[in-house]
């Protein structure tokens, strides 16, 4: 086990851009790929890098995240490994909630300092990527840096969404600008690989993944005025500290909004997905559930889709979709370009029969439905002959039952859509 590094995973703020998925859960607890949670990604990257001392910092809707981590990450009783949640707490020294990424770390420093470590690895809880942190730590050590930042080549279209930096010949960062205006970009090109150049990725963006030497982190955290790493601490440290740019060229995406979340999930259905769930060396860990295999009957057809465990699919047509755990899909239904998060439980046969006899809608998707460009959150009950046809023709909207963002319909967690319900 890596005994030099302590991982600090930032749970993010309120996650309003991911609403309504974050109305009842924190951003790291949002289900991804049908069976995982977003927080499983940074935790799995740490475990695969043999970094097994992790803190997850959160303050909004943390109950489901807490439960997931408690039920998932168990190490040997004789090991010093752990994944602990630190929820924001008011103390005499800190009477306020977290005011930003750096403030979150500052308020939790007393907990970190109970452990021996040389380096603090600071990660985001809402990114999708597979990365060997040992390579970054080795580069940090060999360069003599006091801070290292993982960086990613991006295009001119993407650059205004990121912190963009420039480096010298030894990859030390010499300047940094947060979310630059497009007109400034010609001055911010960097030396990147030939492959990145061919793709028009000429700018180095911060991935929000940092390594800090312990002594420097302690010193920086003494300044109560700095609240954020990207906006304040990193820009203020340039010219004063040796800050290494560790260039990463694998797949990485920031799950910042519904559009990027939707695209990342449907990307898993590609023939060779950029995010590889089938990689023995970069496994994604999650809660071990005892679920039956999925059952597919009634001449169902499934193409270019991911179907997880415990599903019951009866005579449905599924195309370019991700079907989450315990999903139940009725006869004659078509699911296309959609992500169904699935269900947390099964209904028993007696309940299903009684509901059917009394015209009460059961858990899952009914018969003869047509669902396209849609995210269906957990534990929804959707009746028969329901049409949900998302697309750019739909204006943004928010109702008690669903939200529309960027043409994507998001059915809210646990709602019931009556038979014949239509959004198109």
C-alpha angles and dihedrals in degrees: 000000000000103000097179099064134067117193121218114191115197112218094204131230129288092313093224092160089060093050133160087033088059098046093100102016138045119257095255089054094058109120115247133185091010098283111035136071123230091247089060089072100064091035091052091047088054094048091048087052090050091247102137105164107087138163122196114204118205142149110172123078091335099161098093091042091051091050093048094051093044091052096042117039111060120156131185117294087233094053129089089219119122146155108211129181118222109194118195110272132184115236134169088263095043111034093165135070120253109300096194143330095292093043089054090055091045094053091051098044093107089064094047093049090061087074133066113241139143097202135035112211107203116199139176120242095216108057131103116218144110114233138163102226091192090073090053092046091049091051089048092052096044093049094050090232122162092203129025126192124197108229134193130201110242138178128254089256092055099038099081088062094060145053103263123204143184128217140200126237091282094052094253113144114249102173140012136192126188114228098336123211112255090244091065097052099093088069093052105060116131139197107271136162122287090249091055091047091053089054093049092249099144101145129077113226127192111245093202091247113127140178117203126185108240096240092050093048091052090050095047093049090060089074104088093190098068112085106167137045099211098041101038120004099049096044091046092050095054110107091016101062135037100252116186124206108217104198115216121189104180128100115300132160133175110228092214103139143013093267095055091042091052093046093048092052096046089046087068089071094063117116089247105016119208088228104056115210090176098063113121092201096049105040120175110226125207142152111315105234125188098228132155120242117271117271119217119186145152099056092300117178122211124183133173092351142125115230117187131202129300099022126146111206115179118188095325133144115227124185131174093345143125114230114200130214120300092006114165117201123184134225118288094012122139121208115187134168090354143123118220109191092200130214140303094220145012126247114231121242094253092055092046092050094046092048091049091051091051097042092248114149116243129220114283136025118324131220128296093010123152114209120177134164090002141131114211111197124215126301099009123160112213119183130216125293094017117159121200109171111173123190145124089286089074121086119224111272142162125208135160091265105036147003128218118209124169089345093305116123113218114195107208123243116279098359127142120227111198122230112280093023110154138193112169 
